[in-house]
XYZ file of N, CA and C in Angstrom:
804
model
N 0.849 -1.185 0.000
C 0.000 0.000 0.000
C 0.886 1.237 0.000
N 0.071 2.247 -0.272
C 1.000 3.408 -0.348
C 2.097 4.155 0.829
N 2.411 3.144 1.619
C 3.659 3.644 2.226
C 2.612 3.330 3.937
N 1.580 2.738 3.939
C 0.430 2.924 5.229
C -0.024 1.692 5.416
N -0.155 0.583 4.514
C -0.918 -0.718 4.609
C -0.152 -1.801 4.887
N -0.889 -2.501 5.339
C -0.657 -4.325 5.595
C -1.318 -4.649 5.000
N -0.988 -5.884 3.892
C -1.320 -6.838 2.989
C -2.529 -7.450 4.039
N -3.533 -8.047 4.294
C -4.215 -9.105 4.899
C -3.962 -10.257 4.336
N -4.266 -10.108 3.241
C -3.862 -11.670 2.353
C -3.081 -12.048 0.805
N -2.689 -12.586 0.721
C -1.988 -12.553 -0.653
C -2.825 -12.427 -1.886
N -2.178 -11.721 -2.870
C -3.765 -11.466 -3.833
C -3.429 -12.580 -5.275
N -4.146 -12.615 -6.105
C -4.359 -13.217 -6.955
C -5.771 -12.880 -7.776
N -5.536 -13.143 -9.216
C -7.205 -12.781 -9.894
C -6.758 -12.957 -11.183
N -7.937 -12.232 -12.177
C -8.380 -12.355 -13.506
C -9.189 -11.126 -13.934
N -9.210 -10.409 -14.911
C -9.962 -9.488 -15.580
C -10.423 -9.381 -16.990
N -11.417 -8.702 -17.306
C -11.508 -8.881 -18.468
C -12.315 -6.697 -18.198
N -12.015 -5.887 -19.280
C -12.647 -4.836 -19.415
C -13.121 -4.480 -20.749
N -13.634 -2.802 -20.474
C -13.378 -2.133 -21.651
C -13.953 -0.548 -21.096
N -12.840 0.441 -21.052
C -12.789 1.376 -20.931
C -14.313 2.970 -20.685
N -14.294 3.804 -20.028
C -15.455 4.504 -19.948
C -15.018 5.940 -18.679
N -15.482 6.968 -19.530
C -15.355 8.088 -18.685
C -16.417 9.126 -19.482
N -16.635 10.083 -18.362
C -17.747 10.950 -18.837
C -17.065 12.655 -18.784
N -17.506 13.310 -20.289
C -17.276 14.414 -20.111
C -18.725 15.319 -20.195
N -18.377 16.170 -19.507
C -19.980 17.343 -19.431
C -19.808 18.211 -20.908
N -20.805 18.017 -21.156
C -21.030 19.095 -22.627
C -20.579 20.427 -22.691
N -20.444 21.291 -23.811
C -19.871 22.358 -23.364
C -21.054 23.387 -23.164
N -22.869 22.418 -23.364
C -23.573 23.803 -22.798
C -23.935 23.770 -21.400
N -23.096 22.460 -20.758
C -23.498 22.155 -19.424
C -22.313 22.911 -18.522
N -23.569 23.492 -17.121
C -22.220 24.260 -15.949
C -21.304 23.727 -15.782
N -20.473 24.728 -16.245
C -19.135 24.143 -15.231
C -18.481 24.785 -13.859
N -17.401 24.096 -13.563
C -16.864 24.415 -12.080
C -16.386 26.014 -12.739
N -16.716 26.558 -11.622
C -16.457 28.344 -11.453
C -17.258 29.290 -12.239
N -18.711 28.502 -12.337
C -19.446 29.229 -12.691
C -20.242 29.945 -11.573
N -20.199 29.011 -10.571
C -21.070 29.696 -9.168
C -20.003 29.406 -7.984
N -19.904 30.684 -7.436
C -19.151 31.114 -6.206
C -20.210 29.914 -5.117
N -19.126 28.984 -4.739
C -19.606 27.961 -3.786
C -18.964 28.429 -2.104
N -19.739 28.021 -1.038
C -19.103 28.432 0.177
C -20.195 27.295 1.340
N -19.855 27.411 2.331
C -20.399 26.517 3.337
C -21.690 26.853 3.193
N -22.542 25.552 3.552
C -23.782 25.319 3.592
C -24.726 24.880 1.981
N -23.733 25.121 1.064
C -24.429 25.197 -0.300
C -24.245 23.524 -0.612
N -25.560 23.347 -1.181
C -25.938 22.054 -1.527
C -25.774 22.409 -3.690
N -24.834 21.509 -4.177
C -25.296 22.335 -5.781
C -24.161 21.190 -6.406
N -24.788 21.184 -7.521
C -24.017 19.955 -8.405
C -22.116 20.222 -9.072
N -22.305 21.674 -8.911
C -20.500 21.921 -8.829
C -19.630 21.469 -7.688
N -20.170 21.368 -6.393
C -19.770 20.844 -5.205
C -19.569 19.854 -5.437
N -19.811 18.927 -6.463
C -18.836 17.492 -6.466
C -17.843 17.918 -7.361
N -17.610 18.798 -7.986
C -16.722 18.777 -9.096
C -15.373 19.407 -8.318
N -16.226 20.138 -7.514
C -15.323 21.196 -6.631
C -14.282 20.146 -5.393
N -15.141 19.154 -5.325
C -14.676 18.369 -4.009
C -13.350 16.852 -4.715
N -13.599 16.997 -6.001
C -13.466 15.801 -6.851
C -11.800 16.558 -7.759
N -12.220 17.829 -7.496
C -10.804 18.762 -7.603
C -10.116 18.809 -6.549
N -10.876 19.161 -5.700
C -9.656 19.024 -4.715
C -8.885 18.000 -3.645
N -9.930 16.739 -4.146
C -9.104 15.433 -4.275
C -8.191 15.123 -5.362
N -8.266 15.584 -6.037
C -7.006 15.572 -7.021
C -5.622 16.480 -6.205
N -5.620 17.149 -5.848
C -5.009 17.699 -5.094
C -4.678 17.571 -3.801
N -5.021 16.517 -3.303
C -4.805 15.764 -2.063
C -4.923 16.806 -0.832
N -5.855 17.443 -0.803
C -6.692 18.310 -0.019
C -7.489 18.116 0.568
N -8.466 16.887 0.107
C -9.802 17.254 0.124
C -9.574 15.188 0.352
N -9.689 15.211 2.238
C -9.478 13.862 3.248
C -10.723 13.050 3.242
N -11.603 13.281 2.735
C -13.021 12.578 2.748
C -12.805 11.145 1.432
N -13.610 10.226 1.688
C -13.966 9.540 0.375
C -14.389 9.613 -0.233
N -15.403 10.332 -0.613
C -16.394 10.217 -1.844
C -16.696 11.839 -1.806
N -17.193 12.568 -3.347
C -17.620 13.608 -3.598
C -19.302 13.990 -3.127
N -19.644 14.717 -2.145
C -20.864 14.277 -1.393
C -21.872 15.564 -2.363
N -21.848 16.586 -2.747
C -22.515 18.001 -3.407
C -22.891 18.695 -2.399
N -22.748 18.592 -1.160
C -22.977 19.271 0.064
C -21.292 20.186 0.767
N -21.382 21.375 0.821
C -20.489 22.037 1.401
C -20.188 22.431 2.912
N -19.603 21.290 3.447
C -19.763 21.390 4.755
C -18.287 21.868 4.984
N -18.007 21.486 6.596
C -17.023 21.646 7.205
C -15.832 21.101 6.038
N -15.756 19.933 5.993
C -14.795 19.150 5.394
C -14.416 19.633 4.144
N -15.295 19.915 3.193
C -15.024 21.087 1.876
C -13.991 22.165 2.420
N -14.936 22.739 3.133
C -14.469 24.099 4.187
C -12.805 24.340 4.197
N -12.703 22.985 4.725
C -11.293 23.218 5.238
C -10.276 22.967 4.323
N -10.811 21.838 3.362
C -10.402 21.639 1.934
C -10.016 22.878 1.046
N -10.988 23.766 0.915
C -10.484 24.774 0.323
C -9.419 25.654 0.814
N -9.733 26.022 2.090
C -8.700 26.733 3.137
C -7.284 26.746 2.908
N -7.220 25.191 3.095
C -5.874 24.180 2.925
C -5.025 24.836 1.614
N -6.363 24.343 0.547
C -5.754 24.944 -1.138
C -5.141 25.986 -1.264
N -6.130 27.258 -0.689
C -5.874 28.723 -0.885
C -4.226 28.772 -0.231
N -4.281 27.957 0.944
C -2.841 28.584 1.446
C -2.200 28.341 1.097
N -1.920 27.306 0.632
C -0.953 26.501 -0.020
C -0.590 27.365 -1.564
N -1.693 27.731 -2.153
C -1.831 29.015 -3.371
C -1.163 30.109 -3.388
N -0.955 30.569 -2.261
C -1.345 32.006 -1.945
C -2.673 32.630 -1.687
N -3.424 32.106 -1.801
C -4.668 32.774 -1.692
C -5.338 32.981 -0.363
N -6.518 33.986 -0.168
C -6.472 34.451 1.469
C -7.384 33.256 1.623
N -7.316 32.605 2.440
C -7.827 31.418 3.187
C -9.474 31.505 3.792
N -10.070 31.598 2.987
C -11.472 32.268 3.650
C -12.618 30.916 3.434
N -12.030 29.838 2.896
C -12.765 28.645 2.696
C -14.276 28.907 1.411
N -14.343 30.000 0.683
C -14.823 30.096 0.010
C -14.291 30.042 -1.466
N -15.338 29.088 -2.154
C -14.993 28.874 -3.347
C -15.184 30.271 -4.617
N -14.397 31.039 -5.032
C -14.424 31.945 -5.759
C -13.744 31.992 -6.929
N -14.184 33.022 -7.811
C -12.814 32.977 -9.304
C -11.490 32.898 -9.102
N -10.724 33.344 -7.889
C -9.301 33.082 -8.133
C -9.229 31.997 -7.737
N -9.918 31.237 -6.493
C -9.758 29.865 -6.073
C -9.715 29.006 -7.263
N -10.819 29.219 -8.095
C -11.514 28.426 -9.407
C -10.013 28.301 -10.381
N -9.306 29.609 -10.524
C -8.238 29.754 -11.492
C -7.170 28.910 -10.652
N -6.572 28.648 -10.187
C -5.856 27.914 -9.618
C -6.373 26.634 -9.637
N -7.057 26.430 -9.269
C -7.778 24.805 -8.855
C -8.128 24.047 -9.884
N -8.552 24.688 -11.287
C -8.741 24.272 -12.353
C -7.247 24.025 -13.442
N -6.608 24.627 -12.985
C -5.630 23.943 -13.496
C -4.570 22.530 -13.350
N -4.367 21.765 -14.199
C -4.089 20.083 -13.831
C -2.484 20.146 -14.564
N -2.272 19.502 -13.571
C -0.398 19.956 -13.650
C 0.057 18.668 -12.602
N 1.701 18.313 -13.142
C 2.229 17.133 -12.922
C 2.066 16.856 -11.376
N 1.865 16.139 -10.844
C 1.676 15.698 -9.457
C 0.009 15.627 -9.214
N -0.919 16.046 -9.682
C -1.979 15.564 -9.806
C -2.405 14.282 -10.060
N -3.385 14.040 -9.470
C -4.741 12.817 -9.495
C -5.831 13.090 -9.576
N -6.264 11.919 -10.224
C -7.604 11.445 -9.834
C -8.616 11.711 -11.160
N -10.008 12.151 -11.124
C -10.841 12.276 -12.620
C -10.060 13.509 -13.141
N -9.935 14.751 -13.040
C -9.492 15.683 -13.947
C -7.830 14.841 -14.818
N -7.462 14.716 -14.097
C -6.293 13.775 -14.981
C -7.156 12.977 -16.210
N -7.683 11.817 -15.265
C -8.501 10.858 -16.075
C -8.899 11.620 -17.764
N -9.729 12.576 -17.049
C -10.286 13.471 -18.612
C -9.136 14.064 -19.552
N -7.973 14.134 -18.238
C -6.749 15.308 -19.535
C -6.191 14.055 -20.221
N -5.941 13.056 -20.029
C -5.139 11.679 -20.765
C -6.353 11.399 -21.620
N -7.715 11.196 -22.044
C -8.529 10.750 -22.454
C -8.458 12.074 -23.776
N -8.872 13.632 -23.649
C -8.849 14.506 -24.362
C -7.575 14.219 -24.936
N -5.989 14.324 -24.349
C -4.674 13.739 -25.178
C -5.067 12.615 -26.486
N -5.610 11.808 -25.782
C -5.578 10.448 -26.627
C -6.550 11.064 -27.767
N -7.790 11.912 -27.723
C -8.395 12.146 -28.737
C -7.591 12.928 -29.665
N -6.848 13.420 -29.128
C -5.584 14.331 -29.965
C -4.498 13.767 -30.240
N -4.521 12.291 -30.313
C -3.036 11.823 -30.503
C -1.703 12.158 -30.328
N -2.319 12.851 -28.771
C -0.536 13.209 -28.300
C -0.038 12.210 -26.904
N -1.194 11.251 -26.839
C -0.935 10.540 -25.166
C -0.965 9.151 -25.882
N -0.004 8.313 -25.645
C -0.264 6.605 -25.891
C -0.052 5.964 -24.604
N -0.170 6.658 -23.719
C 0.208 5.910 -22.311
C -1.046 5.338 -21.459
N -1.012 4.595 -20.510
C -2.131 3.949 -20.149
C -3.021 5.432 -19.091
N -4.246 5.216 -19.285
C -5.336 6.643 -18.476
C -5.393 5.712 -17.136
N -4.411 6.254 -16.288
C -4.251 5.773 -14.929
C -4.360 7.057 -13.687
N -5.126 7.775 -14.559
C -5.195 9.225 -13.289
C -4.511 9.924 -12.746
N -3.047 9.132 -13.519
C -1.977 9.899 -12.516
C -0.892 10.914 -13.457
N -1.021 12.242 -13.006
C -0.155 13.237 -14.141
C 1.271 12.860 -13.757
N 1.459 12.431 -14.471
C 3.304 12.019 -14.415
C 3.871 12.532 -15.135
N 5.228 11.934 -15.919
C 6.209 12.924 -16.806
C 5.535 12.271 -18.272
N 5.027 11.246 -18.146
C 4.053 10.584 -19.541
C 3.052 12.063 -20.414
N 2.515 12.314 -19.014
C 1.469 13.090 -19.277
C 1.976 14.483 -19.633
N 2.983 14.709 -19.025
C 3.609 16.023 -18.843
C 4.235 16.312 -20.333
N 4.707 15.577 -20.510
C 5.392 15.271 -21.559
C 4.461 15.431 -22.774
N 3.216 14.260 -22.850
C 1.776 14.685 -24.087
C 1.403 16.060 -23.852
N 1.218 17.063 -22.633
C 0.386 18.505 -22.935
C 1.660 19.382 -23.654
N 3.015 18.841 -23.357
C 4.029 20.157 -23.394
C 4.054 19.796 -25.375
N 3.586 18.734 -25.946
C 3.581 18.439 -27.564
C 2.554 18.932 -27.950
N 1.672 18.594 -27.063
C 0.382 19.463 -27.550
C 0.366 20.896 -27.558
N 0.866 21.336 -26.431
C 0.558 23.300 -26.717
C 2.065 23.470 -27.908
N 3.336 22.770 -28.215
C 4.183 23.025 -28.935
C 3.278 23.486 -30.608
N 2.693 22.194 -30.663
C 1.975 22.256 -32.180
C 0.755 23.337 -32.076
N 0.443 23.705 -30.872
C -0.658 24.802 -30.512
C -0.420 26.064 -30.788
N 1.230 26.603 -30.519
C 1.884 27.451 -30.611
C 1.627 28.239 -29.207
N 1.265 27.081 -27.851
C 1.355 27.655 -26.538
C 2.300 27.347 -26.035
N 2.630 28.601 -24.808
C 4.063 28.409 -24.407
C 3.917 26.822 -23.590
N 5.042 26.065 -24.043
C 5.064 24.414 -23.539
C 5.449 24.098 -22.043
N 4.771 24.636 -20.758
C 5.269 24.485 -19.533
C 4.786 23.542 -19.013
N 3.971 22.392 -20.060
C 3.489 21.179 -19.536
C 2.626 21.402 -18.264
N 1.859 22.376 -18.295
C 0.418 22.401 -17.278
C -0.597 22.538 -17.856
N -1.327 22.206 -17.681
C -2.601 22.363 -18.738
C -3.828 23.225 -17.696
N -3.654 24.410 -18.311
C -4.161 26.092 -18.042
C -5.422 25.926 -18.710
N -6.018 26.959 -18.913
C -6.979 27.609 -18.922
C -7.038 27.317 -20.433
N -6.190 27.808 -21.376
C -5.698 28.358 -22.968
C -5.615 26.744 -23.215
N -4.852 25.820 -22.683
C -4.891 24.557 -23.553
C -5.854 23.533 -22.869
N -6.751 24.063 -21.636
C -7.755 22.800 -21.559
C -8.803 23.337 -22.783
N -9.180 24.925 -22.924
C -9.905 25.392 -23.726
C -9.903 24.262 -25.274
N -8.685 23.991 -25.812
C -8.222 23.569 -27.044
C -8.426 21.961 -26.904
N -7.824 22.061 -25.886
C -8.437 20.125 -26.134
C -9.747 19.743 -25.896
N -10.211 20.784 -25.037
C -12.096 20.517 -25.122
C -12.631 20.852 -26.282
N -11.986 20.708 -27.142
C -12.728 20.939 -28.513
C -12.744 19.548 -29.053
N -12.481 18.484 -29.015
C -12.168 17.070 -29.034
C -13.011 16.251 -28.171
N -13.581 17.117 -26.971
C -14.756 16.510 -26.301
C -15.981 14.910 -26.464
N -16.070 16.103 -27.326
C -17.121 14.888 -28.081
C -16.906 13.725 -28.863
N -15.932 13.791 -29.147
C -15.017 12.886 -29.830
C -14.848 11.041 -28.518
N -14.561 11.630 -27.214
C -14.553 10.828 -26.203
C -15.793 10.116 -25.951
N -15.819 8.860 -25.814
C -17.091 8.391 -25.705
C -17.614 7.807 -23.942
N -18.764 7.879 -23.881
C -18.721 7.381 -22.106
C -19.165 5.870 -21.924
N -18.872 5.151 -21.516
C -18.880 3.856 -21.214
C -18.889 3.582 -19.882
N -18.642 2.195 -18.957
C -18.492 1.811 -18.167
C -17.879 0.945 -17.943
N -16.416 0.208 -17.418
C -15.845 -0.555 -17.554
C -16.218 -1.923 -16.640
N -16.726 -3.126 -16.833
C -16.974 -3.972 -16.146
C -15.754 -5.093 -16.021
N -15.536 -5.609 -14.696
C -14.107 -6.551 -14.803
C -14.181 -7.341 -13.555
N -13.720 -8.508 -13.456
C -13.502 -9.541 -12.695
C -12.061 -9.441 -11.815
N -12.221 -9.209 -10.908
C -10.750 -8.990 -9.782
C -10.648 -9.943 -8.838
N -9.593 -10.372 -8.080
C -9.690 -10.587 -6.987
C -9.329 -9.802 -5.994
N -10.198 -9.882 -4.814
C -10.479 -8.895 -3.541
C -9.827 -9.492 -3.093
N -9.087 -8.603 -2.050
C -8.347 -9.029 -0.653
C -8.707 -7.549 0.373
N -8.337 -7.531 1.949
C -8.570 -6.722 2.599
C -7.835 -6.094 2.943
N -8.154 -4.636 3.586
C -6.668 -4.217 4.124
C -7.731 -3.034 5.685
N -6.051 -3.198 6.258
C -6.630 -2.206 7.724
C -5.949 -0.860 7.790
N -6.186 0.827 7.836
C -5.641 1.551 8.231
C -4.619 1.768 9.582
N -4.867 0.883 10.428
C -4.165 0.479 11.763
C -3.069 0.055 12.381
N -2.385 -0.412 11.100
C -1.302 -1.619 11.083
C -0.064 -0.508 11.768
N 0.814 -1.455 12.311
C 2.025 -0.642 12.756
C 2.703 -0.064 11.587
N 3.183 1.086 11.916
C 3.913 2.084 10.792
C 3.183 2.645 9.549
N 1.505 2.302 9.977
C 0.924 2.722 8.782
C 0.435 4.203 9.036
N 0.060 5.435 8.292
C -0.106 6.573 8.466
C -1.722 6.897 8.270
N -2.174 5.572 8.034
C -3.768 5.859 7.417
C -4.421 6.983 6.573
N -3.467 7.610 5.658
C -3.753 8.460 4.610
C -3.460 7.675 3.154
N -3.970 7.755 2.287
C -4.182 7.167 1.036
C -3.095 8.060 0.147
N -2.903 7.093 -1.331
C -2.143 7.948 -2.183
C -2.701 9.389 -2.839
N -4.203 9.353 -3.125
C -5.322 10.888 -2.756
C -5.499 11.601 -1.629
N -4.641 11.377 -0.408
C -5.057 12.006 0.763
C -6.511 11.593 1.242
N -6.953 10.372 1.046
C -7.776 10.003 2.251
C -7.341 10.266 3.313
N -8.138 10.564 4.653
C -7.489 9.970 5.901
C -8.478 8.736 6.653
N -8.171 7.995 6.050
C -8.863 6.874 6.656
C -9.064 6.459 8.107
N -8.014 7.068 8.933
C -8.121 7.130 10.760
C -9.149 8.335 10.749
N -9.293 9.113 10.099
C -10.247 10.265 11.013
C -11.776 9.623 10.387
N -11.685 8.905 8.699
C -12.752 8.735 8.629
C -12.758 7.278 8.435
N -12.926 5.889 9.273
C -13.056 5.089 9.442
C -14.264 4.074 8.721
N -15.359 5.372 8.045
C -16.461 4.901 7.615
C -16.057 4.669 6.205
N -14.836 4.903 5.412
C -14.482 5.449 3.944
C -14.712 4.118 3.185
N -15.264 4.283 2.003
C -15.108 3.278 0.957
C -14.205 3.556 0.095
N -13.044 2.533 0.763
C -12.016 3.069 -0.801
C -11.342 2.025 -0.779
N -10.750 1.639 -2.063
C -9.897 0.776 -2.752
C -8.721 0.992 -3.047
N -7.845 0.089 -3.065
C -6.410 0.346 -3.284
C -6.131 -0.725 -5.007
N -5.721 -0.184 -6.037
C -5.831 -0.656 -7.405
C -4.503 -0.250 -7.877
N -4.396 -1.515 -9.026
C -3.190 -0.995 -9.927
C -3.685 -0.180 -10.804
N -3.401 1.081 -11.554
C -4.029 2.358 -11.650
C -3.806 2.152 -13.280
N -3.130 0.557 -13.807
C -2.810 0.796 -15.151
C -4.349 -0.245 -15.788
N -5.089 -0.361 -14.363
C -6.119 -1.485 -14.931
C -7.487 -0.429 -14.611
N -7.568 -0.042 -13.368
C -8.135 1.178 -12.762
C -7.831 2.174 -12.491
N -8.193 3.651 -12.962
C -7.533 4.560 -12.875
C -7.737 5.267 -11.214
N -6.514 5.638 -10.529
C -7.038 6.457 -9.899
C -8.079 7.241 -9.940
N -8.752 7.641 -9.029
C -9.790 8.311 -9.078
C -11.138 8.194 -9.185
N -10.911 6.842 -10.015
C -12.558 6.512 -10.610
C -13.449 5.827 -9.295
N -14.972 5.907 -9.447
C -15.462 5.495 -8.603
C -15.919 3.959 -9.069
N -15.868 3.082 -8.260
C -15.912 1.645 -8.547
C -16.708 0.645 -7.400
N -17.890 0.260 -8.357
C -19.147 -0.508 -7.615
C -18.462 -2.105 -7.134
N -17.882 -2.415 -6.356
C -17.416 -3.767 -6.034
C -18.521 -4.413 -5.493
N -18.775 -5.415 -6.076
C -19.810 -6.516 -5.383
C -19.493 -7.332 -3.749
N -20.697 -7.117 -3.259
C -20.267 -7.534 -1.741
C -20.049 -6.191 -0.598
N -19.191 -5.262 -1.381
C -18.785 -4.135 -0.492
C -19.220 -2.666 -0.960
N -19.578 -2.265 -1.963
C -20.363 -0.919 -2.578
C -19.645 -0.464 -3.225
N -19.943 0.868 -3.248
C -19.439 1.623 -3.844
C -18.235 2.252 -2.814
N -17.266 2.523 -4.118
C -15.632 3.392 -3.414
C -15.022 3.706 -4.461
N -14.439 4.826 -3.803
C -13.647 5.669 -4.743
C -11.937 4.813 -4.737
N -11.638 4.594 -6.260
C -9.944 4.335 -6.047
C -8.644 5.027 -5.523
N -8.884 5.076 -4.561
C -7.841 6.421 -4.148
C -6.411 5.784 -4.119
N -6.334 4.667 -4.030
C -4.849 4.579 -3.277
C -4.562 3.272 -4.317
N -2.952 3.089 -4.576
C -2.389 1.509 -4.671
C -1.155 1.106 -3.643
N -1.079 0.158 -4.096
C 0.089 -0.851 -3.825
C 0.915 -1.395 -4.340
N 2.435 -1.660 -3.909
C 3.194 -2.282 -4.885
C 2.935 -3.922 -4.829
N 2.156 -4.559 -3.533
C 1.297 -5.799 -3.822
C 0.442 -5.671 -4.679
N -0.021 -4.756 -5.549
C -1.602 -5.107 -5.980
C -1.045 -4.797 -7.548
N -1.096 -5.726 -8.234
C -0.456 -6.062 -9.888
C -1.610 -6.278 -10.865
N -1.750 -5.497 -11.321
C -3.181 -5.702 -12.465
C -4.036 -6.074 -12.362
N -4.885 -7.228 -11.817
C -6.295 -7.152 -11.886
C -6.428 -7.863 -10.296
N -6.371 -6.790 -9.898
C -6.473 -7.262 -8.556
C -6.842 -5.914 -7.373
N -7.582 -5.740 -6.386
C -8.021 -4.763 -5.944
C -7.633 -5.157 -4.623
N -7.621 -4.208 -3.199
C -7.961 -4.359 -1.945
C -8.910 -3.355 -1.567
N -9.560 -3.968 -0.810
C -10.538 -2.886 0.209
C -10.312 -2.500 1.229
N -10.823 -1.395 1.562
C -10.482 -1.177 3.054
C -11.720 -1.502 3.567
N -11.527 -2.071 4.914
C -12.072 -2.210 6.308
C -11.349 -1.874 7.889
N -12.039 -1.051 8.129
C -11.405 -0.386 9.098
C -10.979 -1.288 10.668
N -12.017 -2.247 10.568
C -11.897 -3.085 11.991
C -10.802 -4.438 11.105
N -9.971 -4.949 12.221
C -8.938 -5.889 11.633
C -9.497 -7.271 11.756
N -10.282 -7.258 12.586
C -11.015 -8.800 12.748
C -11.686 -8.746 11.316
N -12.910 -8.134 10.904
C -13.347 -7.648 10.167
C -12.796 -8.155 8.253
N -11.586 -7.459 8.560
C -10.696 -7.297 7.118
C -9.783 -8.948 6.864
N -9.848 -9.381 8.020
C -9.328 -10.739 8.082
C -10.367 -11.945 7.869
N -11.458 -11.263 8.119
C -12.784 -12.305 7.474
C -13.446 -11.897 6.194
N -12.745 -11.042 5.380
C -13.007 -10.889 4.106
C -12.387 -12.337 3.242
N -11.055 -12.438 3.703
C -10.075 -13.454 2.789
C -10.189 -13.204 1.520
N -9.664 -13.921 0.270
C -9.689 -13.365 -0.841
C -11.104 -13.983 -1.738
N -11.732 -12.862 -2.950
C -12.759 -13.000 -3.356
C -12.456 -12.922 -4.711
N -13.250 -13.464 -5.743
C -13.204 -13.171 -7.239
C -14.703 -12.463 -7.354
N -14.174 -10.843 -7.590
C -15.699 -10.189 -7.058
C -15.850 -9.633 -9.005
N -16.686 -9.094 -8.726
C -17.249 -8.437 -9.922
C -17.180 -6.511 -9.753
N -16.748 -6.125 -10.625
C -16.221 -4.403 -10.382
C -17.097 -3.711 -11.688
N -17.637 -2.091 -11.404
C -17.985 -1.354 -12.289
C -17.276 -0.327 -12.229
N -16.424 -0.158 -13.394
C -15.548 1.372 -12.766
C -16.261 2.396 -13.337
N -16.323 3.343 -12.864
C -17.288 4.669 -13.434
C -15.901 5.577 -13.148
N -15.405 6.065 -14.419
C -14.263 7.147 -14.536
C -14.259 8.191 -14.603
């Protein structure tokens, strides 16, 4: 696991897929169209929360559309880290910063920038959520032939250009056969934070999975049979292609999972 887990059991499995991610139209809202702040219930609040899990900010599991505390502090976190004055409100400069996807990023906004690449034939690398030097490397060819300056971040000016390719991406759902094994946040020397900044000790209730990210992409949310729905936040250097762990927070618990040949829906 990412530098935090104990194996429970040795893994093993089988898969079979086929690829699926969703992009919003360009007459549909997008993030930083409405100034978001505590208490607001609104369908940018997942996009907003789903950003700043990409940014390993934002300690919760799942994107809820409710702006509570945990958003709150999520943003806070961002701004300072920005420069920006820390007021936990979501606004245009927050939006300008936050919307931009640049190397060390995760999670769906990746997902979509490797998927838009590939419609542009500048990415042949596997859509694993994770902005690396692969990725870094496809935007800095892409704004070259764009005639944008090539600093390999993908701004404002070259997400504009590859969302023109949008539609081109098709949405699907990937269905696949894994084998499950368990895992505990608890273990000695483990830190109970995920490779997304879960914190799995503060939130004990989390549905999340630990995946090889070249079969499942970071980020995506994934229906496992038996255990629900969870977001992929985290891997392992145990967990080799078609093979998943779950978390369970109690160790008795995660030790009576043992290993499963479950059935998975990844939604990307």
């Amino acid at each position: 696991m990412y530098k935090m887990k104990k194996k429970i059991i040795v893994l093993a499995a089988a898969f079979a897929l086929s690829f699926a991610v969703f992009f919003p139209k360009h007459s549909e809202a997008a993030l930083g169209d409405t100034t978001l702040s505590k208490g607001t219930w609104h369908n940018d609040v997942n996009e907003l929360q789903e950003s700043l899990l990409s940014k390993s900010v934002y300690p919760y599991h799942e994107a809820t559309g409710y702006f509570g505390t945990i958003t709150e502090q999520a943003v806070k976190d961002f701004q300072s880290k920005n420069g920006l004055k820390a007021d936990g409100i979501a606004g245009s400069q927050t939006y300008s910063k936050l919307k931009v996807v640049k190397y060390g990023d995760q999670g769906r906004p990746v997902i979509k920038l490797q998927r838009l690449l590939k419609a542009w034939n500048q990415y042949t690398g596997s859509v694993d959520g994770i902005y690396g030097n692969a990725t870094k490397k496809a935007v800095q060819s892409f704004q070259e032939q764009h005639g944008f300056p090539s600093d390999g971040v993908a701004g404002a000016q070259t997400l504009k250009k590859l969302n023109e390719k949008s539609n081109e991406v098709s949405s699907n759902v990937k269905e696949l056969t894994v084998s499950a094994t368990a895992y505990t946040a608890s273990c000695e020397g483990c830190s109970g934070v995920t490779k997304m900044g879960v914190d799995l000790n503060k939130y004990p209730d989390g549905k999340v999975i630990a995946v090889d990210p070249n079969v499942i992409p970071l980020g995506s949310t994934v229906e496992v049979e038996g255990y629900g729905k969870a977001i992929a936040a985290d891997i392992g250097g145990a967990i080799d292609g078609n093979e998943i762990d779950v978390f369970i927070s109690d160790l008795s618990d995660a030790e009576k999972w043992g290993v499963k040949n479950v059935k998975v829906k990844v939604y990307e």
